[in-house]
Amino acid sequence: MSTKTERIDRLAELTARTDEGGHGLWYEAFRRLRRSPLAITGAVIIAIFVLIAILAPWLAPYDPASQLWLSEIRGSEGFIPGPRPENWLGVDGLGRDELSRLIIGSRQSLLVGVVATLLGFTVGAILGGLSGAFLGMFGKPGRWIDSVLMRFNDMALAVPSLLLAISVATILGQGLVTVMIAVGVTQVPVFARLLRGSMLAQSHSDYVLASTALGVRKKRIVLNHILPNSMSPVLVQATLSLATAIIEAAGLSFLGLGGADASNPEWGVMLADSQQYLATNLRLAVYPAVAIIITALGFTLLGEAMREALDPKLRK
């Protein structure tokens, strides 16, 4: 847990700094991002993924739930039609077009990733904002509140995220909403600690000391100045969390905790369904696995490039 929390605190510290050249830190970071091959590659992958998800109903050649080619499957011989002109990626074990299911499945993955990240962001921001505000601005009573909130937060950080997601999903039961909530819960402690660290760094800034000396109310300082200036690292983490959310959502679906609607396929479910065909039709597992990996890679590359752009040690 110490390594995980140290990385979070480091990101919070970096984004609290100002740039030496007179420009804002984010302005200089954006300039470096435009020249970063990692950032460009990640942005291109994300843009393609989002476009496919948005245009999925028009891009998919067939209904993902239609078993048009079920009669061609010979289960006793292990024969499932592979790539051909009418089915570019072949069909699955139930005679459904594999390409159509992959395309429609991108919408499900994007929906789960975005909703789960927003859930984790919202709850984490509330907890981290309260903790950082009380500790940074309200003296001894604030330290008690921060101590209570952060001890629960540290316990959540100590549990592996996938294990925590599985526990939550098991309690809530099977379903798409369950997956969103379970994955979102795993993001909460990361966002909470990150915002808390950033707010503590901002609370010692000159503008906060000046505002306090002028008699500005502490509540106004927190809401109008400290909180807005502390959101930068949280936005960077949100990009990285999207990759994690997509992977964890696929993992929960693979374990049978996701939705089971055939008309709205999900990459994790497709991967689980392919297990019985690994010996004869490995491609059925490769397609969704590659889709998950490439999509997560895009968000990871962009997030890591953003984090490096904010680190003064890596600017050269």
PDB file of C-alpha atoms in Angstrom:
ATOM      1  CA  MET A   1       0.000   0.000   0.000  1.00  0.00           C
ATOM      2  CA  SER A   2       2.908   2.379   0.756  1.00  0.00           C
ATOM      3  CA  THR A   3       4.077   2.423  -2.871  1.00  0.00           C
ATOM      4  CA  LYS A   4       0.552   3.092  -4.084  1.00  0.00           C
ATOM      5  CA  THR A   5      -0.009   5.961  -1.653  1.00  0.00           C
ATOM      6  CA  GLU A   6       3.430   7.445  -2.354  1.00  0.00           C
ATOM      7  CA  ARG A   7       2.648   7.672  -6.094  1.00  0.00           C
ATOM      8  CA  ILE A   8      -0.686   9.334  -5.365  1.00  0.00           C
ATOM      9  CA  ASP A   9       0.904  11.857  -2.985  1.00  0.00           C
ATOM     10  CA  ARG A  10       3.688  12.559  -5.492  1.00  0.00           C
ATOM     11  CA  LEU A  11       1.171  13.444  -8.203  1.00  0.00           C
ATOM     12  CA  ALA A  12      -0.667  15.742  -5.809  1.00  0.00           C
ATOM     13  CA  GLU A  13       2.585  17.492  -4.912  1.00  0.00           C
ATOM     14  CA  LEU A  14       3.668  18.010  -8.517  1.00  0.00           C
ATOM     15  CA  THR A  15       0.460  19.651  -9.659  1.00  0.00           C
ATOM     16  CA  ALA A  16       0.533  22.090  -6.755  1.00  0.00           C
ATOM     17  CA  ARG A  17       3.696  23.682  -8.154  1.00  0.00           C
ATOM     18  CA  THR A  18       3.901  26.599 -10.514  1.00  0.00           C
ATOM     19  CA  ASP A  19       6.081  26.712 -13.598  1.00  0.00           C
ATOM     20  CA  GLU A  20       9.268  28.729 -13.528  1.00  0.00           C
ATOM     21  CA  GLY A  21       8.848  30.282 -16.957  1.00  0.00           C
ATOM     22  CA  GLY A  22       5.887  32.501 -16.101  1.00  0.00           C
ATOM     23  CA  HIS A  23       3.296  30.278 -17.748  1.00  0.00           C
ATOM     24  CA  GLY A  24       0.833  28.065 -15.927  1.00  0.00           C
ATOM     25  CA  LEU A  25       1.886  24.515 -15.186  1.00  0.00           C
ATOM     26  CA  TRP A  26      -0.919  23.065 -17.311  1.00  0.00           C
ATOM     27  CA  TYR A  27       0.005  25.331 -20.235  1.00  0.00           C
ATOM     28  CA  GLU A  28       3.574  24.049 -20.209  1.00  0.00           C
ATOM     29  CA  ALA A  29       2.384  20.476 -19.696  1.00  0.00           C
ATOM     30  CA  PHE A  30       0.098  20.726 -22.726  1.00  0.00           C
ATOM     31  CA  ARG A  31       3.000  21.985 -24.844  1.00  0.00           C
ATOM     32  CA  ARG A  32       5.024  18.934 -23.877  1.00  0.00           C
ATOM     33  CA  LEU A  33       2.091  16.618 -24.509  1.00  0.00           C
ATOM     34  CA  ARG A  34       1.794  17.843 -28.089  1.00  0.00           C
ATOM     35  CA  ARG A  35       5.357  16.669 -28.706  1.00  0.00           C
ATOM     36  CA  SER A  36       5.024  13.385 -26.836  1.00  0.00           C
ATOM     37  CA  PRO A  37       4.694  10.229 -28.995  1.00  0.00           C
ATOM     38  CA  LEU A  38       3.082   8.426 -26.049  1.00  0.00           C
ATOM     39  CA  ALA A  39       0.431  11.104 -25.644  1.00  0.00           C
ATOM     40  CA  ILE A  40      -0.311  11.244 -29.373  1.00  0.00           C
ATOM     41  CA  THR A  41      -0.568   7.457 -29.639  1.00  0.00           C
ATOM     42  CA  GLY A  42      -2.841   7.250 -26.604  1.00  0.00           C
ATOM     43  CA  ALA A  43      -5.054  10.081 -27.848  1.00  0.00           C
ATOM     44  CA  VAL A  44      -5.440   8.433 -31.277  1.00  0.00           C
ATOM     45  CA  ILE A  45      -6.389   5.078 -29.723  1.00  0.00           C
ATOM     46  CA  ILE A  46      -8.922   6.743 -27.421  1.00  0.00           C
ATOM     47  CA  ALA A  47     -10.417   8.783 -30.281  1.00  0.00           C
ATOM     48  CA  ILE A  48     -10.866   5.655 -32.412  1.00  0.00           C
ATOM     49  CA  PHE A  49     -12.414   3.755 -29.503  1.00  0.00           C
ATOM     50  CA  VAL A  50     -14.856   6.576 -28.704  1.00  0.00           C
ATOM     51  CA  LEU A  51     -15.851   6.995 -32.361  1.00  0.00           C
ATOM     52  CA  ILE A  52     -16.501   3.270 -32.727  1.00  0.00           C
ATOM     53  CA  ALA A  53     -18.597   3.272 -29.547  1.00  0.00           C
ATOM     54  CA  ILE A  54     -20.656   6.280 -30.684  1.00  0.00           C
ATOM     55  CA  LEU A  55     -21.179   5.007 -34.220  1.00  0.00           C
ATOM     56  CA  ALA A  56     -21.555   1.337 -33.251  1.00  0.00           C
ATOM     57  CA  PRO A  57     -25.185   0.897 -34.427  1.00  0.00           C
ATOM     58  CA  TRP A  58     -24.216   2.108 -37.902  1.00  0.00           C
ATOM     59  CA  LEU A  59     -20.831   0.335 -38.068  1.00  0.00           C
ATOM     60  CA  ALA A  60     -22.011  -3.121 -36.980  1.00  0.00           C
ATOM     61  CA  PRO A  61     -22.922  -5.116 -40.113  1.00  0.00           C
ATOM     62  CA  TYR A  62     -25.381  -7.422 -38.305  1.00  0.00           C
ATOM     63  CA  ASP A  63     -27.541  -7.634 -35.219  1.00  0.00           C
ATOM     64  CA  PRO A  64     -25.154  -8.825 -32.470  1.00  0.00           C
ATOM     65  CA  ALA A  65     -27.814 -11.130 -31.015  1.00  0.00           C
ATOM     66  CA  SER A  66     -28.884 -12.710 -34.327  1.00  0.00           C
ATOM     67  CA  GLN A  67     -27.866 -16.368 -34.732  1.00  0.00           C
ATOM     68  CA  LEU A  68     -27.909 -16.296 -38.531  1.00  0.00           C
ATOM     69  CA  TRP A  69     -25.143 -18.874 -38.974  1.00  0.00           C
ATOM     70  CA  LEU A  70     -26.049 -21.301 -36.188  1.00  0.00           C
ATOM     71  CA  SER A  71     -26.820 -24.039 -38.730  1.00  0.00           C
ATOM     72  CA  GLU A  72     -23.213 -23.934 -40.015  1.00  0.00           C
ATOM     73  CA  ILE A  73     -21.687 -24.767 -36.647  1.00  0.00           C
ATOM     74  CA  ARG A  74     -20.733 -28.387 -36.087  1.00  0.00           C
ATOM     75  CA  GLY A  75     -20.078 -28.680 -32.390  1.00  0.00           C
ATOM     76  CA  SER A  76     -19.116 -32.356 -32.484  1.00  0.00           C
ATOM     77  CA  GLU A  77     -16.300 -31.573 -34.908  1.00  0.00           C
ATOM     78  CA  GLY A  78     -15.344 -28.285 -33.258  1.00  0.00           C
ATOM     79  CA  PHE A  79     -16.023 -26.401 -36.470  1.00  0.00           C
ATOM     80  CA  ILE A  80     -17.025 -22.730 -36.273  1.00  0.00           C
ATOM     81  CA  PRO A  81     -16.820 -20.614 -39.450  1.00  0.00           C
ATOM     82  CA  GLY A  82     -13.803 -18.316 -39.364  1.00  0.00           C
ATOM     83  CA  PRO A  83     -13.079 -15.056 -41.197  1.00  0.00           C
ATOM     84  CA  ARG A  84     -14.739 -14.793 -44.598  1.00  0.00           C
ATOM     85  CA  PRO A  85     -16.223 -12.046 -46.823  1.00  0.00           C
ATOM     86  CA  GLU A  86     -19.600 -11.941 -45.063  1.00  0.00           C
ATOM     87  CA  ASN A  87     -18.069 -12.304 -41.579  1.00  0.00           C
ATOM     88  CA  TRP A  88     -14.728 -10.494 -41.429  1.00  0.00           C
ATOM     89  CA  LEU A  89     -13.857 -11.995 -38.022  1.00  0.00           C
ATOM     90  CA  GLY A  90     -15.965 -15.133 -38.342  1.00  0.00           C
ATOM     91  CA  VAL A  91     -18.817 -16.119 -36.044  1.00  0.00           C
ATOM     92  CA  ASP A  92     -18.961 -17.281 -32.424  1.00  0.00           C
ATOM     93  CA  GLY A  93     -20.152 -20.569 -30.968  1.00  0.00           C
ATOM     94  CA  LEU A  94     -23.803 -19.558 -31.298  1.00  0.00           C
ATOM     95  CA  GLY A  95     -23.618 -18.399 -34.900  1.00  0.00           C
ATOM     96  CA  ARG A  96     -23.431 -14.653 -34.171  1.00  0.00           C
ATOM     97  CA  ASP A  97     -21.213 -12.276 -36.124  1.00  0.00           C
ATOM     98  CA  GLU A  98     -18.057 -11.691 -34.117  1.00  0.00           C
ATOM     99  CA  LEU A  99     -17.231  -8.268 -35.570  1.00  0.00           C
ATOM    100  CA  SER A 100     -20.700  -6.924 -34.801  1.00  0.00           C
ATOM    101  CA  ARG A 101     -20.443  -8.119 -31.218  1.00  0.00           C
ATOM    102  CA  LEU A 102     -17.032  -6.509 -30.780  1.00  0.00           C
ATOM    103  CA  ILE A 103     -18.260  -3.183 -32.158  1.00  0.00           C
ATOM    104  CA  ILE A 104     -21.429  -3.098 -30.054  1.00  0.00           C
ATOM    105  CA  GLY A 105     -19.436  -4.304 -27.054  1.00  0.00           C
ATOM    106  CA  SER A 106     -17.298  -1.166 -27.219  1.00  0.00           C
ATOM    107  CA  ARG A 107     -20.330   0.883 -26.158  1.00  0.00           C
ATOM    108  CA  GLN A 108     -20.839  -1.269 -23.099  1.00  0.00           C
ATOM    109  CA  SER A 109     -17.186  -1.025 -22.101  1.00  0.00           C
ATOM    110  CA  LEU A 110     -17.116   2.745 -22.591  1.00  0.00           C
ATOM    111  CA  LEU A 111     -20.359   3.176 -20.621  1.00  0.00           C
ATOM    112  CA  VAL A 112     -19.133   1.099 -17.696  1.00  0.00           C
ATOM    113  CA  GLY A 113     -15.718   2.779 -17.674  1.00  0.00           C
ATOM    114  CA  VAL A 114     -17.083   6.337 -17.768  1.00  0.00           C
ATOM    115  CA  VAL A 115     -19.895   5.796 -15.234  1.00  0.00           C
ATOM    116  CA  ALA A 116     -17.642   3.890 -12.810  1.00  0.00           C
ATOM    117  CA  THR A 117     -14.938   6.550 -13.036  1.00  0.00           C
ATOM    118  CA  LEU A 118     -17.469   9.359 -12.529  1.00  0.00           C
ATOM    119  CA  LEU A 119     -18.857   7.534  -9.500  1.00  0.00           C
ATOM    120  CA  GLY A 120     -15.404   7.050  -8.000  1.00  0.00           C
ATOM    121  CA  PHE A 121     -14.464  10.633  -8.857  1.00  0.00           C
ATOM    122  CA  THR A 122     -17.586  12.123  -7.253  1.00  0.00           C
ATOM    123  CA  VAL A 123     -17.512  10.159  -3.991  1.00  0.00           C
ATOM    124  CA  GLY A 124     -13.719  10.355  -3.741  1.00  0.00           C
ATOM    125  CA  ALA A 125     -13.754  14.109  -4.355  1.00  0.00           C
ATOM    126  CA  ILE A 126     -16.315  14.604  -1.581  1.00  0.00           C
ATOM    127  CA  LEU A 127     -14.317  12.563   0.943  1.00  0.00           C
ATOM    128  CA  GLY A 128     -10.944  13.935  -0.109  1.00  0.00           C
ATOM    129  CA  GLY A 129     -12.272  17.488  -0.266  1.00  0.00           C
ATOM    130  CA  LEU A 130     -13.694  17.290   3.250  1.00  0.00           C
ATOM    131  CA  SER A 131     -10.524  15.728   4.609  1.00  0.00           C
ATOM    132  CA  GLY A 132      -8.197  18.209   2.918  1.00  0.00           C
ATOM    133  CA  ALA A 133     -10.331  21.224   3.846  1.00  0.00           C
ATOM    134  CA  PHE A 134     -10.626  20.304   7.526  1.00  0.00           C
ATOM    135  CA  LEU A 135      -6.966  19.348   7.927  1.00  0.00           C
ATOM    136  CA  GLY A 136      -5.604  22.314   6.017  1.00  0.00           C
ATOM    137  CA  MET A 137      -7.837  25.073   7.350  1.00  0.00           C
ATOM    138  CA  PHE A 138      -9.576  24.148  10.604  1.00  0.00           C
ATOM    139  CA  GLY A 139      -6.835  23.253  13.080  1.00  0.00           C
ATOM    140  CA  LYS A 140      -7.098  20.501  15.692  1.00  0.00           C
ATOM    141  CA  PRO A 141     -10.777  19.568  15.138  1.00  0.00           C
ATOM    142  CA  GLY A 142      -9.995  19.235  11.450  1.00  0.00           C
ATOM    143  CA  ARG A 143      -7.141  16.819  12.195  1.00  0.00           C
ATOM    144  CA  TRP A 144      -9.524  14.489  14.010  1.00  0.00           C
ATOM    145  CA  ILE A 145     -11.963  14.446  11.094  1.00  0.00           C
ATOM    146  CA  ASP A 146      -9.129  13.906   8.607  1.00  0.00           C
ATOM    147  CA  SER A 147      -7.702  11.086  10.708  1.00  0.00           C
ATOM    148  CA  VAL A 148     -11.016   9.209  10.793  1.00  0.00           C
ATOM    149  CA  LEU A 149     -11.702   9.616   7.056  1.00  0.00           C
ATOM    150  CA  MET A 150      -8.183   8.709   5.952  1.00  0.00           C
ATOM    151  CA  ARG A 151      -7.895   5.608   8.132  1.00  0.00           C
ATOM    152  CA  PHE A 152     -10.940   4.113   6.398  1.00  0.00           C
ATOM    153  CA  ASN A 153      -9.492   5.297   3.092  1.00  0.00           C
ATOM    154  CA  ASP A 154      -6.137   3.631   3.788  1.00  0.00           C
ATOM    155  CA  MET A 155      -7.859   0.357   4.649  1.00  0.00           C
ATOM    156  CA  ALA A 156      -9.654   0.453   1.295  1.00  0.00           C
ATOM    157  CA  LEU A 157      -6.346   1.188  -0.491  1.00  0.00           C
ATOM    158  CA  ALA A 158      -4.750  -1.821   1.198  1.00  0.00           C
ATOM    159  CA  VAL A 159      -7.234  -4.209  -0.456  1.00  0.00           C
ATOM    160  CA  PRO A 160      -6.436  -5.163  -4.089  1.00  0.00           C
ATOM    161  CA  SER A 161      -8.885  -3.298  -6.304  1.00  0.00           C
ATOM    162  CA  LEU A 162     -10.145  -6.362  -8.184  1.00  0.00           C
ATOM    163  CA  LEU A 163     -10.733  -8.256  -4.942  1.00  0.00           C
ATOM    164  CA  LEU A 164     -12.658  -5.285  -3.556  1.00  0.00           C
ATOM    165  CA  ALA A 165     -14.712  -5.051  -6.755  1.00  0.00           C
ATOM    166  CA  ILE A 166     -15.538  -8.765  -6.640  1.00  0.00           C
ATOM    167  CA  SER A 167     -16.630  -8.474  -3.001  1.00  0.00           C
ATOM    168  CA  VAL A 168     -18.939  -5.545  -3.749  1.00  0.00           C
ATOM    169  CA  ALA A 169     -20.358  -7.209  -6.879  1.00  0.00           C
ATOM    170  CA  THR A 170     -21.008 -10.443  -4.991  1.00  0.00           C
ATOM    171  CA  ILE A 171     -22.976  -8.570  -2.337  1.00  0.00           C
ATOM    172  CA  LEU A 172     -25.042  -6.566  -4.849  1.00  0.00           C
ATOM    173  CA  GLY A 173     -25.693  -9.419  -7.290  1.00  0.00           C
ATOM    174  CA  GLN A 174     -25.342  -9.814 -11.055  1.00  0.00           C
ATOM    175  CA  GLY A 175     -26.008  -6.891 -13.390  1.00  0.00           C
ATOM    176  CA  LEU A 176     -24.523  -4.029 -15.365  1.00  0.00           C
ATOM    177  CA  VAL A 177     -25.304  -1.475 -12.640  1.00  0.00           C
ATOM    178  CA  THR A 178     -23.572  -3.746 -10.140  1.00  0.00           C
ATOM    179  CA  VAL A 179     -20.407  -3.726 -12.229  1.00  0.00           C
ATOM    180  CA  MET A 180     -20.465   0.082 -12.427  1.00  0.00           C
ATOM    181  CA  ILE A 181     -20.886   0.431  -8.660  1.00  0.00           C
ATOM    182  CA  ALA A 182     -18.285  -2.232  -7.848  1.00  0.00           C
ATOM    183  CA  VAL A 183     -15.637  -0.719 -10.122  1.00  0.00           C
ATOM    184  CA  GLY A 184     -16.519   2.794  -8.958  1.00  0.00           C
ATOM    185  CA  VAL A 185     -16.026   1.813  -5.313  1.00  0.00           C
ATOM    186  CA  THR A 186     -12.455   0.729  -6.052  1.00  0.00           C
ATOM    187  CA  GLN A 187     -11.685   4.193  -7.478  1.00  0.00           C
ATOM    188  CA  VAL A 188     -12.978   6.145  -4.469  1.00  0.00           C
ATOM    189  CA  PRO A 189      -9.931   5.842  -2.138  1.00  0.00           C
ATOM    190  CA  VAL A 190      -7.506   6.815  -4.908  1.00  0.00           C
ATOM    191  CA  PHE A 191      -9.384  10.002  -5.800  1.00  0.00           C
ATOM    192  CA  ALA A 192      -9.957  10.824  -2.115  1.00  0.00           C
ATOM    193  CA  ARG A 193      -6.303  10.604  -1.126  1.00  0.00           C
ATOM    194  CA  LEU A 194      -5.157  12.404  -4.261  1.00  0.00           C
ATOM    195  CA  LEU A 195      -7.472  15.398  -3.765  1.00  0.00           C
ATOM    196  CA  ARG A 196      -6.626  15.554  -0.063  1.00  0.00           C
ATOM    197  CA  GLY A 197      -2.897  15.697  -0.818  1.00  0.00           C
ATOM    198  CA  SER A 198      -3.368  18.346  -3.473  1.00  0.00           C
ATOM    199  CA  MET A 199      -5.517  20.503  -1.179  1.00  0.00           C
ATOM    200  CA  LEU A 200      -2.954  20.261   1.613  1.00  0.00           C
ATOM    201  CA  ALA A 201      -0.240  21.429  -0.782  1.00  0.00           C
ATOM    202  CA  GLN A 202      -2.437  24.330  -1.919  1.00  0.00           C
ATOM    203  CA  SER A 203      -3.361  25.312   1.642  1.00  0.00           C
ATOM    204  CA  HIS A 204       0.232  26.443   2.241  1.00  0.00           C
ATOM    205  CA  SER A 205       0.340  28.631  -0.868  1.00  0.00           C
ATOM    206  CA  ASP A 206       0.937  32.368  -0.632  1.00  0.00           C
ATOM    207  CA  TYR A 207      -2.512  33.278  -1.918  1.00  0.00           C
ATOM    208  CA  VAL A 208      -4.145  31.260   0.892  1.00  0.00           C
ATOM    209  CA  LEU A 209      -1.991  32.963   3.534  1.00  0.00           C
ATOM    210  CA  ALA A 210      -2.798  36.369   2.025  1.00  0.00           C
ATOM    211  CA  SER A 211      -6.536  35.644   1.923  1.00  0.00           C
ATOM    212  CA  THR A 212      -6.469  34.471   5.540  1.00  0.00           C
ATOM    213  CA  ALA A 213      -4.583  37.589   6.621  1.00  0.00           C
ATOM    214  CA  LEU A 214      -7.183  39.770   4.889  1.00  0.00           C
ATOM    215  CA  GLY A 215      -9.943  38.102   6.879  1.00  0.00           C
ATOM    216  CA  VAL A 216     -11.573  36.104   4.085  1.00  0.00           C
ATOM    217  CA  ARG A 217     -13.764  33.339   5.487  1.00  0.00           C
ATOM    218  CA  LYS A 218     -12.117  29.922   5.451  1.00  0.00           C
ATOM    219  CA  LYS A 219     -15.127  28.318   3.780  1.00  0.00           C
ATOM    220  CA  ARG A 220     -14.859  30.786   0.911  1.00  0.00           C
ATOM    221  CA  ILE A 221     -11.118  30.230   0.564  1.00  0.00           C
ATOM    222  CA  VAL A 222     -11.634  26.471   0.327  1.00  0.00           C
ATOM    223  CA  LEU A 223     -14.518  26.536  -2.153  1.00  0.00           C
ATOM    224  CA  ASN A 224     -13.398  29.420  -4.370  1.00  0.00           C
ATOM    225  CA  HIS A 225      -9.632  28.961  -4.400  1.00  0.00           C
ATOM    226  CA  ILE A 226      -8.127  25.819  -2.867  1.00  0.00           C
ATOM    227  CA  LEU A 227     -10.576  23.289  -4.313  1.00  0.00           C
ATOM    228  CA  PRO A 228     -10.531  24.548  -7.949  1.00  0.00           C
ATOM    229  CA  ASN A 229      -6.715  24.759  -7.929  1.00  0.00           C
ATOM    230  CA  SER A 230      -6.456  21.224  -6.517  1.00  0.00           C
ATOM    231  CA  MET A 231      -8.401  19.405  -9.238  1.00  0.00           C
ATOM    232  CA  SER A 232      -5.542  19.036 -11.729  1.00  0.00           C
ATOM    233  CA  PRO A 233      -4.074  15.759 -10.359  1.00  0.00           C
ATOM    234  CA  VAL A 234      -7.563  14.308  -9.985  1.00  0.00           C
ATOM    235  CA  LEU A 235      -8.255  14.889 -13.684  1.00  0.00           C
ATOM    236  CA  VAL A 236      -4.958  13.194 -14.589  1.00  0.00           C
ATOM    237  CA  GLN A 237      -5.864  10.224 -12.396  1.00  0.00           C
ATOM    238  CA  ALA A 238      -9.299  10.015 -14.025  1.00  0.00           C
ATOM    239  CA  THR A 239      -7.629   9.234 -17.363  1.00  0.00           C
ATOM    240  CA  LEU A 240      -5.636   6.402 -15.791  1.00  0.00           C
ATOM    241  CA  SER A 241      -8.680   5.185 -13.877  1.00  0.00           C
ATOM    242  CA  LEU A 242     -10.657   4.754 -17.097  1.00  0.00           C
ATOM    243  CA  ALA A 243      -8.158   2.121 -18.219  1.00  0.00           C
ATOM    244  CA  THR A 244      -8.396   0.349 -14.870  1.00  0.00           C
ATOM    245  CA  ALA A 245     -12.198   0.550 -14.912  1.00  0.00           C
ATOM    246  CA  ILE A 246     -12.427  -1.089 -18.352  1.00  0.00           C
ATOM    247  CA  ILE A 247     -10.120  -3.934 -17.300  1.00  0.00           C
ATOM    248  CA  GLU A 248     -11.874  -4.529 -13.981  1.00  0.00           C
ATOM    249  CA  ALA A 249     -15.316  -4.379 -15.592  1.00  0.00           C
ATOM    250  CA  ALA A 250     -14.211  -6.998 -18.115  1.00  0.00           C
ATOM    251  CA  GLY A 251     -12.858  -9.102 -15.250  1.00  0.00           C
ATOM    252  CA  LEU A 252     -16.144  -8.981 -13.361  1.00  0.00           C
ATOM    253  CA  SER A 253     -18.091  -9.857 -16.508  1.00  0.00           C
ATOM    254  CA  PHE A 254     -15.670 -12.715 -17.167  1.00  0.00           C
ATOM    255  CA  LEU A 255     -16.493 -14.073 -13.713  1.00  0.00           C
ATOM    256  CA  GLY A 256     -20.224 -13.924 -14.473  1.00  0.00           C
ATOM    257  CA  LEU A 257     -21.052 -10.861 -12.382  1.00  0.00           C
ATOM    258  CA  GLY A 258     -21.910  -8.571 -15.324  1.00  0.00           C
ATOM    259  CA  GLY A 259     -24.984  -8.242 -17.482  1.00  0.00           C
ATOM    260  CA  ALA A 260     -26.124 -11.199 -19.556  1.00  0.00           C
ATOM    261  CA  ASP A 261     -28.078  -9.388 -22.305  1.00  0.00           C
ATOM    262  CA  ALA A 262     -27.081 -10.973 -25.632  1.00  0.00           C
ATOM    263  CA  SER A 263     -28.246  -7.917 -27.583  1.00  0.00           C
ATOM    264  CA  ASN A 264     -25.703  -5.777 -25.704  1.00  0.00           C
ATOM    265  CA  PRO A 265     -22.543  -7.884 -25.691  1.00  0.00           C
ATOM    266  CA  GLU A 266     -19.621  -7.039 -23.405  1.00  0.00           C
ATOM    267  CA  TRP A 267     -15.978  -7.897 -24.063  1.00  0.00           C
ATOM    268  CA  GLY A 268     -15.549  -9.678 -20.718  1.00  0.00           C
ATOM    269  CA  VAL A 269     -18.588 -11.867 -21.387  1.00  0.00           C
ATOM    270  CA  MET A 270     -17.298 -12.652 -24.892  1.00  0.00           C
ATOM    271  CA  LEU A 271     -13.983 -13.680 -23.373  1.00  0.00           C
ATOM    272  CA  ALA A 272     -15.749 -15.945 -20.874  1.00  0.00           C
ATOM    273  CA  ASP A 273     -17.909 -17.543 -23.582  1.00  0.00           C
ATOM    274  CA  SER A 274     -14.814 -18.368 -25.634  1.00  0.00           C
ATOM    275  CA  GLN A 275     -13.199 -20.537 -22.942  1.00  0.00           C
ATOM    276  CA  GLN A 276     -14.879 -23.718 -24.126  1.00  0.00           C
ATOM    277  CA  TYR A 277     -13.475 -23.178 -27.627  1.00  0.00           C
ATOM    278  CA  LEU A 278      -9.839 -22.444 -26.729  1.00  0.00           C
ATOM    279  CA  ALA A 279      -8.562 -25.751 -28.091  1.00  0.00           C
ATOM    280  CA  THR A 280     -10.312 -25.457 -31.467  1.00  0.00           C
ATOM    281  CA  ASN A 281     -11.077 -21.761 -32.038  1.00  0.00           C
ATOM    282  CA  LEU A 282      -8.581 -19.637 -30.139  1.00  0.00           C
ATOM    283  CA  ARG A 283      -9.507 -16.543 -32.173  1.00  0.00           C
ATOM    284  CA  LEU A 284     -12.770 -16.206 -30.223  1.00  0.00           C
ATOM    285  CA  ALA A 285     -10.704 -15.382 -27.108  1.00  0.00           C
ATOM    286  CA  VAL A 286      -8.086 -13.325 -28.939  1.00  0.00           C
ATOM    287  CA  TYR A 287     -10.499 -10.745 -30.415  1.00  0.00           C
ATOM    288  CA  PRO A 288     -12.062  -9.442 -27.167  1.00  0.00           C
ATOM    289  CA  ALA A 289      -8.758  -9.751 -25.306  1.00  0.00           C
ATOM    290  CA  VAL A 290      -6.956  -7.606 -27.879  1.00  0.00           C
ATOM    291  CA  ALA A 291      -9.790  -5.062 -27.819  1.00  0.00           C
ATOM    292  CA  ILE A 292      -9.536  -4.760 -24.018  1.00  0.00           C
ATOM    293  CA  ILE A 293      -5.740  -4.478 -24.098  1.00  0.00           C
ATOM    294  CA  ILE A 294      -5.585  -1.845 -26.837  1.00  0.00           C
ATOM    295  CA  THR A 295      -8.309   0.308 -25.293  1.00  0.00           C
ATOM    296  CA  ALA A 296      -6.749   0.185 -21.824  1.00  0.00           C
ATOM    297  CA  LEU A 297      -3.352   0.885 -23.392  1.00  0.00           C
ATOM    298  CA  GLY A 298      -4.677   4.074 -24.996  1.00  0.00           C
ATOM    299  CA  PHE A 299      -5.906   5.530 -21.705  1.00  0.00           C
ATOM    300  CA  THR A 300      -2.753   4.386 -19.899  1.00  0.00           C
ATOM    301  CA  LEU A 301      -0.410   5.971 -22.443  1.00  0.00           C
ATOM    302  CA  LEU A 302      -2.238   9.295 -22.323  1.00  0.00           C
ATOM    303  CA  GLY A 303      -2.467   9.278 -18.532  1.00  0.00           C
ATOM    304  CA  GLU A 304       1.207   8.417 -18.059  1.00  0.00           C
ATOM    305  CA  ALA A 305       2.208  11.084 -20.591  1.00  0.00           C
ATOM    306  CA  MET A 306       0.150  13.651 -18.660  1.00  0.00           C
ATOM    307  CA  ARG A 307       1.778  12.628 -15.399  1.00  0.00           C
ATOM    308  CA  GLU A 308       5.273  12.835 -16.893  1.00  0.00           C
ATOM    309  CA  ALA A 309       4.489  16.234 -18.405  1.00  0.00           C
ATOM    310  CA  LEU A 310       3.709  17.510 -14.920  1.00  0.00           C
ATOM    311  CA  ASP A 311       6.939  16.173 -13.398  1.00  0.00           C
ATOM    312  CA  PRO A 312       9.789  18.705 -13.568  1.00  0.00           C
ATOM    313  CA  LYS A 313      12.362  15.888 -13.234  1.00  0.00           C
ATOM    314  CA  LEU A 314      11.226  14.457 -16.583  1.00  0.00           C
ATOM    315  CA  ARG A 315      11.003  17.670 -18.622  1.00  0.00           C
ATOM    316  CA  LYS A 316      14.393  17.423 -20.265  1.00  0.00           C
TER     317      LYS A 316
END
